[in-house]
PDB file of C-alpha atoms in Angstrom:
ATOM      1  CA  MET A 368     -71.655  75.770-112.773  1.00  0.00           C
ATOM      2  CA  PRO A 369     -73.292  73.191-115.073  1.00  0.00           C
ATOM      3  CA  MET A 370     -76.445  74.018-117.010  1.00  0.00           C
ATOM      4  CA  TYR A 371     -78.856  71.249-117.983  1.00  0.00           C
ATOM      5  CA  ASP A 372     -81.642  70.798-120.495  1.00  0.00           C
ATOM      6  CA  ARG A 373     -84.493  69.472-118.344  1.00  0.00           C
ATOM      7  CA  THR A 374     -87.225  69.438-121.007  1.00  0.00           C
ATOM      8  CA  SER A 375     -87.114  65.632-121.232  1.00  0.00           C
ATOM      9  CA  ALA A 376     -87.118  62.749-118.761  1.00  0.00           C
ATOM     10  CA  SER A 377     -83.307  62.634-118.783  1.00  0.00           C
ATOM     11  CA  HIS A 378     -81.577  65.971-118.339  1.00  0.00           C
ATOM     12  CA  ALA A 379     -78.677  66.653-120.675  1.00  0.00           C
ATOM     13  CA  LEU A 380     -75.692  68.917-120.151  1.00  0.00           C
ATOM     14  CA  LEU A 381     -75.954  72.124-122.157  1.00  0.00           C
ATOM     15  CA  GLY A 382     -72.722  73.672-121.006  1.00  0.00           C
ATOM     16  CA  VAL A 383     -70.797  75.085-118.088  1.00  0.00           C
ATOM     17  CA  SER A 384     -70.669  78.657-116.844  1.00  0.00           C
ATOM     18  CA  CYS A 385     -68.521  80.393-114.298  1.00  0.00           C
ATOM     19  CA  LEU A 386     -68.652  83.659-112.398  1.00  0.00           C
ATOM     20  CA  ASP A 387     -65.609  85.364-110.942  1.00  0.00           C
ATOM     21  CA  VAL A 388     -66.174  86.415-107.343  1.00  0.00           C
ATOM     22  CA  ASN A 389     -64.532  89.752-108.165  1.00  0.00           C
ATOM     23  CA  LEU A 390     -67.731  90.696-109.994  1.00  0.00           C
ATOM     24  CA  ILE A 391     -69.679  90.367-106.754  1.00  0.00           C
ATOM     25  CA  ALA A 392     -67.320  91.775-104.147  1.00  0.00           C
ATOM     26  CA  ASP A 393     -63.798  93.080-103.721  1.00  0.00           C
ATOM     27  CA  VAL A 394     -61.630  90.131-102.659  1.00  0.00           C
ATOM     28  CA  ASP A 395     -59.163  92.318-100.763  1.00  0.00           C
ATOM     29  CA  GLU A 396     -62.032  93.638 -98.651  1.00  0.00           C
ATOM     30  CA  MET A 397     -63.432  90.143 -98.158  1.00  0.00           C
ATOM     31  CA  GLN A 398     -60.066  88.913 -96.865  1.00  0.00           C
ATOM     32  CA  GLY A 399     -60.257  91.479 -94.079  1.00  0.00           C
ATOM     33  CA  GLN A 400     -63.649  90.288 -92.858  1.00  0.00           C
ATOM     34  CA  ARG A 401     -64.204  87.800 -90.042  1.00  0.00           C
ATOM     35  CA  GLY A 402     -65.867  85.192 -92.239  1.00  0.00           C
ATOM     36  CA  TRP A 403     -63.090  85.003 -94.829  1.00  0.00           C
ATOM     37  CA  ASN A 404     -61.489  81.818 -93.507  1.00  0.00           C
ATOM     38  CA  PHE A 405     -64.818  80.011 -93.541  1.00  0.00           C
ATOM     39  CA  PHE A 406     -65.624  81.266 -97.041  1.00  0.00           C
ATOM     40  CA  LYS A 407     -62.181  80.213 -98.261  1.00  0.00           C
ATOM     41  CA  CYS A 408     -62.472  76.679 -96.928  1.00  0.00           C
ATOM     42  CA  GLN A 409     -66.046  76.286 -98.208  1.00  0.00           C
ATOM     43  CA  ALA A 410     -65.054  77.437-101.696  1.00  0.00           C
ATOM     44  CA  SER A 411     -62.027  75.148-101.608  1.00  0.00           C
ATOM     45  CA  ASP A 412     -64.039  72.182-100.349  1.00  0.00           C
ATOM     46  CA  ASN A 413     -66.686  72.566-103.056  1.00  0.00           C
ATOM     47  CA  THR A 414     -64.178  72.830-105.879  1.00  0.00           C
ATOM     48  CA  LYS A 415     -62.193  69.808-104.658  1.00  0.00           C
ATOM     49  CA  MET A 416     -65.073  67.395-104.115  1.00  0.00           C
ATOM     50  CA  CYS A 417     -65.212  64.455-106.509  1.00  0.00           C
ATOM     51  CA  ARG A 418     -68.503  64.086-108.396  1.00  0.00           C
ATOM     52  CA  PRO A 419     -69.990  60.738-109.412  1.00  0.00           C
ATOM     53  CA  LEU A 420     -70.715  60.246-113.120  1.00  0.00           C
ATOM     54  CA  ASP A 421     -74.039  58.450-113.458  1.00  0.00           C
ATOM     55  CA  LEU A 422     -73.595  57.305-117.037  1.00  0.00           C
ATOM     56  CA  MET A 423     -74.211  53.935-118.624  1.00  0.00           C
ATOM     57  CA  GLU A 424     -73.070  53.024-122.131  1.00  0.00           C
ATOM     58  CA  CYS A 425     -76.459  54.114-123.460  1.00  0.00           C
ATOM     59  CA  HIS A 426     -75.830  57.649-122.195  1.00  0.00           C
ATOM     60  CA  ARG A 427     -72.305  57.703-123.559  1.00  0.00           C
ATOM     61  CA  GLN A 428     -73.524  56.593-126.983  1.00  0.00           C
ATOM     62  CA  ARG A 429     -76.002  59.466-127.050  1.00  0.00           C
ATOM     63  CA  ILE A 430     -73.194  61.883-126.198  1.00  0.00           C
ATOM     64  CA  ARG A 431     -71.101  60.469-129.033  1.00  0.00           C
ATOM     65  CA  LEU A 432     -74.036  60.717-131.429  1.00  0.00           C
ATOM     66  CA  ALA A 433     -74.562  64.367-130.491  1.00  0.00           C
ATOM     67  CA  TYR A 434     -71.080  65.010-131.880  1.00  0.00           C
ATOM     68  CA  SER A 435     -71.315  62.880-135.025  1.00  0.00           C
ATOM     69  CA  ASN A 436     -72.475  59.505-136.353  1.00  0.00           C
ATOM     70  CA  GLU A 437     -68.831  58.549-136.833  1.00  0.00           C
ATOM     71  CA  SER A 438     -68.222  58.911-133.095  1.00  0.00           C
ATOM     72  CA  VAL A 439     -70.717  56.179-132.153  1.00  0.00           C
ATOM     73  CA  CYS A 440     -69.004  52.981-130.998  1.00  0.00           C
ATOM     74  CA  LEU A 441     -69.864  49.918-133.101  1.00  0.00           C
ATOM     75  CA  SER A 442     -69.466  46.175-132.715  1.00  0.00           C
ATOM     76  CA  SER A 443     -66.729  46.166-135.356  1.00  0.00           C
ATOM     77  CA  ASP A 444     -64.556  48.829-133.734  1.00  0.00           C
ATOM     78  CA  TRP A 445     -62.455  46.430-131.639  1.00  0.00           C
ATOM     79  CA  SER A 446     -62.265  42.818-130.615  1.00  0.00           C
ATOM     80  CA  GLY A 447     -64.884  42.086-127.988  1.00  0.00           C
ATOM     81  CA  ALA A 448     -67.121  45.072-128.803  1.00  0.00           C
ATOM     82  CA  ALA A 449     -69.886  42.828-130.126  1.00  0.00           C
ATOM     83  CA  ALA A 450     -69.865  40.750-126.940  1.00  0.00           C
ATOM     84  CA  MET A 451     -70.252  43.966-124.954  1.00  0.00           C
ATOM     85  CA  GLY A 452     -73.483  44.757-126.811  1.00  0.00           C
ATOM     86  CA  PHE A 453     -72.316  47.531-129.103  1.00  0.00           C
ATOM     87  CA  PRO A 454     -74.559  47.955-132.199  1.00  0.00           C
ATOM     88  CA  ASP A 455     -73.645  46.935-135.738  1.00  0.00           C
ATOM     89  CA  THR A 456     -74.578  50.321-137.223  1.00  0.00           C
ATOM     90  CA  ALA A 457     -74.792  53.895-135.971  1.00  0.00           C
ATOM     91  CA  ALA A 458     -78.432  54.002-137.105  1.00  0.00           C
ATOM     92  CA  GLU A 459     -79.298  51.867-134.072  1.00  0.00           C
ATOM     93  CA  VAL A 460     -78.315  54.755-131.792  1.00  0.00           C
ATOM     94  CA  THR A 461     -80.841  57.589-131.761  1.00  0.00           C
ATOM     95  CA  GLU A 462     -81.225  60.856-129.882  1.00  0.00           C
ATOM     96  CA  ASP A 463     -84.510  59.758-128.320  1.00  0.00           C
ATOM     97  CA  MET A 464     -83.550  56.227-127.286  1.00  0.00           C
ATOM     98  CA  GLU A 465     -84.396  55.597-123.652  1.00  0.00           C
ATOM     99  CA  CYS A 466     -81.639  54.892-121.161  1.00  0.00           C
ATOM    100  CA  ALA A 467     -81.823  53.529-117.639  1.00  0.00           C
ATOM    101  CA  CYS A 468     -81.769  56.017-114.775  1.00  0.00           C
ATOM    102  CA  GLN A 469     -81.046  56.173-111.078  1.00  0.00           C
ATOM    103  CA  ASP A 470     -83.283  57.397-108.293  1.00  0.00           C
ATOM    104  CA  GLN A 471     -82.206  60.955-107.505  1.00  0.00           C
ATOM    105  CA  SER A 472     -83.021  60.360-103.849  1.00  0.00           C
ATOM    106  CA  CYS A 473     -80.132  57.866-103.621  1.00  0.00           C
ATOM    107  CA  GLN A 474     -77.418  60.114-102.230  1.00  0.00           C
ATOM    108  CA  ASP A 475     -74.464  59.948 -99.846  1.00  0.00           C
ATOM    109  CA  GLU A 476     -74.796  60.901 -96.205  1.00  0.00           C
ATOM    110  CA  PRO A 477     -73.156  64.353 -96.408  1.00  0.00           C
ATOM    111  CA  GLY A 478     -71.575  64.302 -92.956  1.00  0.00           C
ATOM    112  CA  PHE A 479     -70.255  60.751 -93.014  1.00  0.00           C
ATOM    113  CA  ILE A 480     -66.527  60.186 -92.443  1.00  0.00           C
ATOM    114  CA  ASP A 481     -65.148  56.652 -92.628  1.00  0.00           C
ATOM    115  CA  GLU A 482     -62.985  54.894 -90.056  1.00  0.00           C
ATOM    116  CA  LEU A 483     -59.821  56.316 -91.614  1.00  0.00           C
ATOM    117  CA  ASN A 484     -61.247  59.855 -91.678  1.00  0.00           C
ATOM    118  CA  TYR A 485     -62.051  60.051 -95.413  1.00  0.00           C
ATOM    119  CA  PHE A 486     -65.239  61.541 -96.870  1.00  0.00           C
ATOM    120  CA  CYS A 487     -67.663  59.678 -99.133  1.00  0.00           C
ATOM    121  CA  ASP A 488     -66.634  61.411-102.352  1.00  0.00           C
ATOM    122  CA  THR A 489     -63.054  60.141-101.982  1.00  0.00           C
ATOM    123  CA  TRP A 490     -64.420  56.642-102.723  1.00  0.00           C
ATOM    124  CA  ILE A 491     -65.523  57.568-106.244  1.00  0.00           C
ATOM    125  CA  GLY A 492     -63.719  55.286-108.655  1.00  0.00           C
ATOM    126  CA  ASP A 493     -62.601  52.864-105.936  1.00  0.00           C
ATOM    127  CA  ASP A 494     -64.006  49.475-104.937  1.00  0.00           C
ATOM    128  CA  CYS A 495     -66.120  49.837-101.783  1.00  0.00           C
ATOM    129  CA  VAL A 496     -66.636  46.058-101.537  1.00  0.00           C
ATOM    130  CA  ASP A 497     -63.113  44.705-101.901  1.00  0.00           C
ATOM    131  CA  PRO A 498     -60.595  47.576-101.816  1.00  0.00           C
ATOM    132  CA  ASN A 499     -56.849  47.210-101.636  1.00  0.00           C
ATOM    133  CA  PRO A 500     -56.263  45.478 -98.265  1.00  0.00           C
ATOM    134  CA  VAL A 501     -53.148  47.533 -97.535  1.00  0.00           C
ATOM    135  CA  TRP A 502     -55.414  50.535 -97.008  1.00  0.00           C
ATOM    136  CA  GLY A 503     -56.313  48.990 -93.648  1.00  0.00           C
ATOM    137  CA  TYR A 504     -60.122  49.079 -93.623  1.00  0.00           C
ATOM    138  CA  SER A 505     -62.004  46.628 -91.433  1.00  0.00           C
ATOM    139  CA  GLN A 506     -65.040  44.742 -92.739  1.00  0.00           C
ATOM    140  CA  ALA A 507     -67.246  46.722 -90.337  1.00  0.00           C
ATOM    141  CA  GLY A 508     -65.752  49.946 -91.664  1.00  0.00           C
ATOM    142  CA  LEU A 509     -66.407  48.923 -95.269  1.00  0.00           C
ATOM    143  CA  ARG A 510     -70.021  48.082 -94.417  1.00  0.00           C
ATOM    144  CA  GLU A 511     -70.417  51.604 -93.035  1.00  0.00           C
ATOM    145  CA  VAL A 512     -68.919  53.022 -96.231  1.00  0.00           C
ATOM    146  CA  ARG A 513     -71.380  51.077 -98.413  1.00  0.00           C
ATOM    147  CA  GLU A 514     -74.320  52.064 -96.217  1.00  0.00           C
ATOM    148  CA  ASN A 515     -73.483  55.770 -96.126  1.00  0.00           C
ATOM    149  CA  CYS A 516     -71.787  56.338 -99.490  1.00  0.00           C
ATOM    150  CA  LYS A 517     -74.134  54.577-101.927  1.00  0.00           C
ATOM    151  CA  ARG A 518     -73.794  57.145-104.695  1.00  0.00           C
ATOM    152  CA  SER A 519     -70.028  57.507-104.492  1.00  0.00           C
ATOM    153  CA  CYS A 520     -69.654  53.727-104.359  1.00  0.00           C
ATOM    154  CA  GLY A 521     -71.877  53.290-107.430  1.00  0.00           C
ATOM    155  CA  LEU A 522     -74.438  51.289-105.450  1.00  0.00           C
ATOM    156  CA  CYS A 523     -77.567  53.225-106.426  1.00  0.00           C
ATOM    157  CA  GLU A 524     -80.063  51.070-108.264  1.00  0.00           C
ATOM    158  CA  TRP A 525     -80.423  51.503-112.025  1.00  0.00           C
ATOM    159  CA  LYS A 526     -84.000  51.343-113.296  1.00  0.00           C
ATOM    160  CA  ASP A 527     -84.575  50.126-116.829  1.00  0.00           C
ATOM    161  CA  PRO A 528     -86.819  51.313-118.288  1.00  0.00           C
ATOM    162  CA  CYS A 529     -86.510  54.658-116.574  1.00  0.00           C
ATOM    163  CA  PRO A 530     -89.810  55.428-114.783  1.00  0.00           C
ATOM    164  CA  ARG A 531     -89.430  59.207-115.001  1.00  0.00           C
ATOM    165  CA  THR A 532     -91.925  61.121-117.085  1.00  0.00           C
ATOM    166  CA  SER A 533     -90.142  64.444-116.639  1.00  0.00           C
ATOM    167  CA  SER A 534     -86.678  65.573-115.632  1.00  0.00           C
ATOM    168  CA  GLU A 535     -86.221  65.955-111.899  1.00  0.00           C
ATOM    169  CA  GLU A 536     -84.535  68.831-110.143  1.00  0.00           C
ATOM    170  CA  CYS A 537     -80.817  68.363-109.580  1.00  0.00           C
ATOM    171  CA  PRO A 538     -80.113  67.183-106.009  1.00  0.00           C
ATOM    172  CA  VAL A 539     -79.091  69.929-103.624  1.00  0.00           C
ATOM    173  CA  ILE A 540     -75.641  69.391-102.145  1.00  0.00           C
ATOM    174  CA  PRO A 541     -75.809  70.710 -98.568  1.00  0.00           C
ATOM    175  CA  VAL A 542     -73.203  73.184 -97.411  1.00  0.00           C
ATOM    176  CA  MET A 543     -71.303  71.770 -94.470  1.00  0.00           C
ATOM    177  CA  PRO A 544     -71.284  74.038 -91.404  1.00  0.00           C
ATOM    178  CA  GLU A 545     -67.606  73.301 -90.791  1.00  0.00           C
ATOM    179  CA  CYS A 546     -64.509  73.037 -92.950  1.00  0.00           C
ATOM    180  CA  ARG A 547     -63.697  69.528 -94.153  1.00  0.00           C
ATOM    181  CA  ALA A 548     -60.070  69.932 -93.085  1.00  0.00           C
ATOM    182  CA  CYS A 549     -61.320  70.263 -89.496  1.00  0.00           C
ATOM    183  CA  LEU A 550     -63.349  67.052 -89.659  1.00  0.00           C
ATOM    184  CA  GLY A 551     -61.467  64.587 -91.883  1.00  0.00           C
ATOM    185  CA  LYS A 552     -58.567  64.039 -94.233  1.00  0.00           C
ATOM    186  CA  VAL A 553     -58.101  66.395 -97.168  1.00  0.00           C
ATOM    187  CA  SER A 554     -55.253  67.009 -99.585  1.00  0.00           C
ATOM    188  CA  GLY A 555     -53.861  69.579-101.981  1.00  0.00           C
ATOM    189  CA  VAL A 556     -54.110  73.344-101.704  1.00  0.00           C
ATOM    190  CA  ASP A 557     -56.956  75.806-101.178  1.00  0.00           C
ATOM    191  CA  ILE A 558     -58.109  78.608-103.486  1.00  0.00           C
ATOM    192  CA  GLU A 559     -55.181  80.744-102.332  1.00  0.00           C
ATOM    193  CA  GLY A 560     -52.641  78.037-103.153  1.00  0.00           C
ATOM    194  CA  VAL A 561     -51.977  77.258 -99.483  1.00  0.00           C
ATOM    195  CA  PRO A 562     -51.991  73.622 -98.234  1.00  0.00           C
ATOM    196  CA  MET A 563     -55.442  72.648 -96.984  1.00  0.00           C
ATOM    197  CA  ALA A 564     -55.720  73.046 -93.215  1.00  0.00           C
ATOM    198  CA  CYS A 565     -58.295  73.743 -90.531  1.00  0.00           C
ATOM    199  CA  PRO A 566     -58.549  77.548 -90.034  1.00  0.00           C
ATOM    200  CA  PRO A 567     -57.188  78.814 -86.708  1.00  0.00           C
ATOM    201  CA  ASP A 568     -60.546  80.450 -85.889  1.00  0.00           C
ATOM    202  CA  ALA A 569     -62.582  77.270 -86.527  1.00  0.00           C
ATOM    203  CA  PRO A 570     -64.905  76.201 -83.678  1.00  0.00           C
ATOM    204  CA  ARG A 571     -63.123  72.832 -83.458  1.00  0.00           C
ATOM    205  CA  ASP A 572     -60.368  70.815 -85.111  1.00  0.00           C
ATOM    206  CA  LEU A 573     -61.006  67.092 -84.814  1.00  0.00           C
ATOM    207  CA  MET A 574     -57.980  66.253 -86.938  1.00  0.00           C
ATOM    208  CA  SER A 575     -55.624  67.813 -84.405  1.00  0.00           C
ATOM    209  CA  THR A 576     -56.517  65.027 -81.983  1.00  0.00           C
ATOM    210  CA  ALA A 577     -57.005  62.233 -84.542  1.00  0.00           C
ATOM    211  CA  THR A 578     -54.752  59.205 -84.295  1.00  0.00           C
ATOM    212  CA  PRO A 579     -52.192  59.445 -87.126  1.00  0.00           C
ATOM    213  CA  THR A 580     -52.486  56.744 -89.796  1.00  0.00           C
ATOM    214  CA  SER A 581     -49.332  55.187 -91.129  1.00  0.00           C
ATOM    215  CA  THR A 582     -48.784  56.075 -94.775  1.00  0.00           C
ATOM    216  CA  CYS A 583     -46.070  53.468 -95.338  1.00  0.00           C
ATOM    217  CA  CYS A 584     -48.616  50.689 -95.701  1.00  0.00           C
ATOM    218  CA  MET A 585     -51.577  52.569 -97.138  1.00  0.00           C
ATOM    219  CA  PRO A 586     -50.731  53.931-100.598  1.00  0.00           C
ATOM    220  CA  ARG A 587     -53.483  55.991-102.134  1.00  0.00           C
ATOM    221  CA  GLY A 588     -52.883  54.854-105.710  1.00  0.00           C
ATOM    222  CA  HIS A 589     -56.199  56.087-107.094  1.00  0.00           C
ATOM    223  CA  SER A 590     -56.485  59.834-107.479  1.00  0.00           C
ATOM    224  CA  SER A 591     -59.898  59.905-105.788  1.00  0.00           C
ATOM    225  CA  ARG A 592     -58.569  58.460-102.496  1.00  0.00           C
ATOM    226  CA  GLY A 593     -56.390  61.502-101.980  1.00  0.00           C
ATOM    227  CA  ALA A 594     -59.050  63.994-103.110  1.00  0.00           C
ATOM    228  CA  GLY A 595     -61.160  66.208-100.954  1.00  0.00           C
TER     229      GLY A 595
END
């Protein structure tokens, strides 16, 4: 779990912590309980979800500066750096320089699944306006993606200067009442190393009746399109 410094208008990452579930309960006992399948798919879903990185170059420069002055990118570092607005000296980058920010209320619709049965977070890193046409999305389907997946599509408005006077609470990611493998397309394996699948005791399995999509003409070249 990430830990943030929220003493200023822009929260900064302090570090990451983790807690082994074995410290809370005996896993062998948990596997024998009725809710194990649901717990397993929820834990798997949460660990496999792609997260948007809301960073502009200003934020990245501050991260570099936190490591060392020599890590700050300058206009002389490569051809074209000056045209991109990089500073001439590291002294122009300071710890307290203000960066633009996004409205924390701009979030994806958590239950949205697109016309090809993918979740919003699988669009992170891909073009929601003009994606690879071989994927097979209709214009109406892409409009739905942009309307419901603003954060994953990078469509949240940047405000410069940032109007915040204090750091806001991190947005709460709702826990879905059903396993993602029962509702849309997922990939990879779960926390037990087994291919992701809708549990046999799930209340419903929409993917069992979904119309199969041809994979011959829809390569998922970007890693995020096969995530989830």
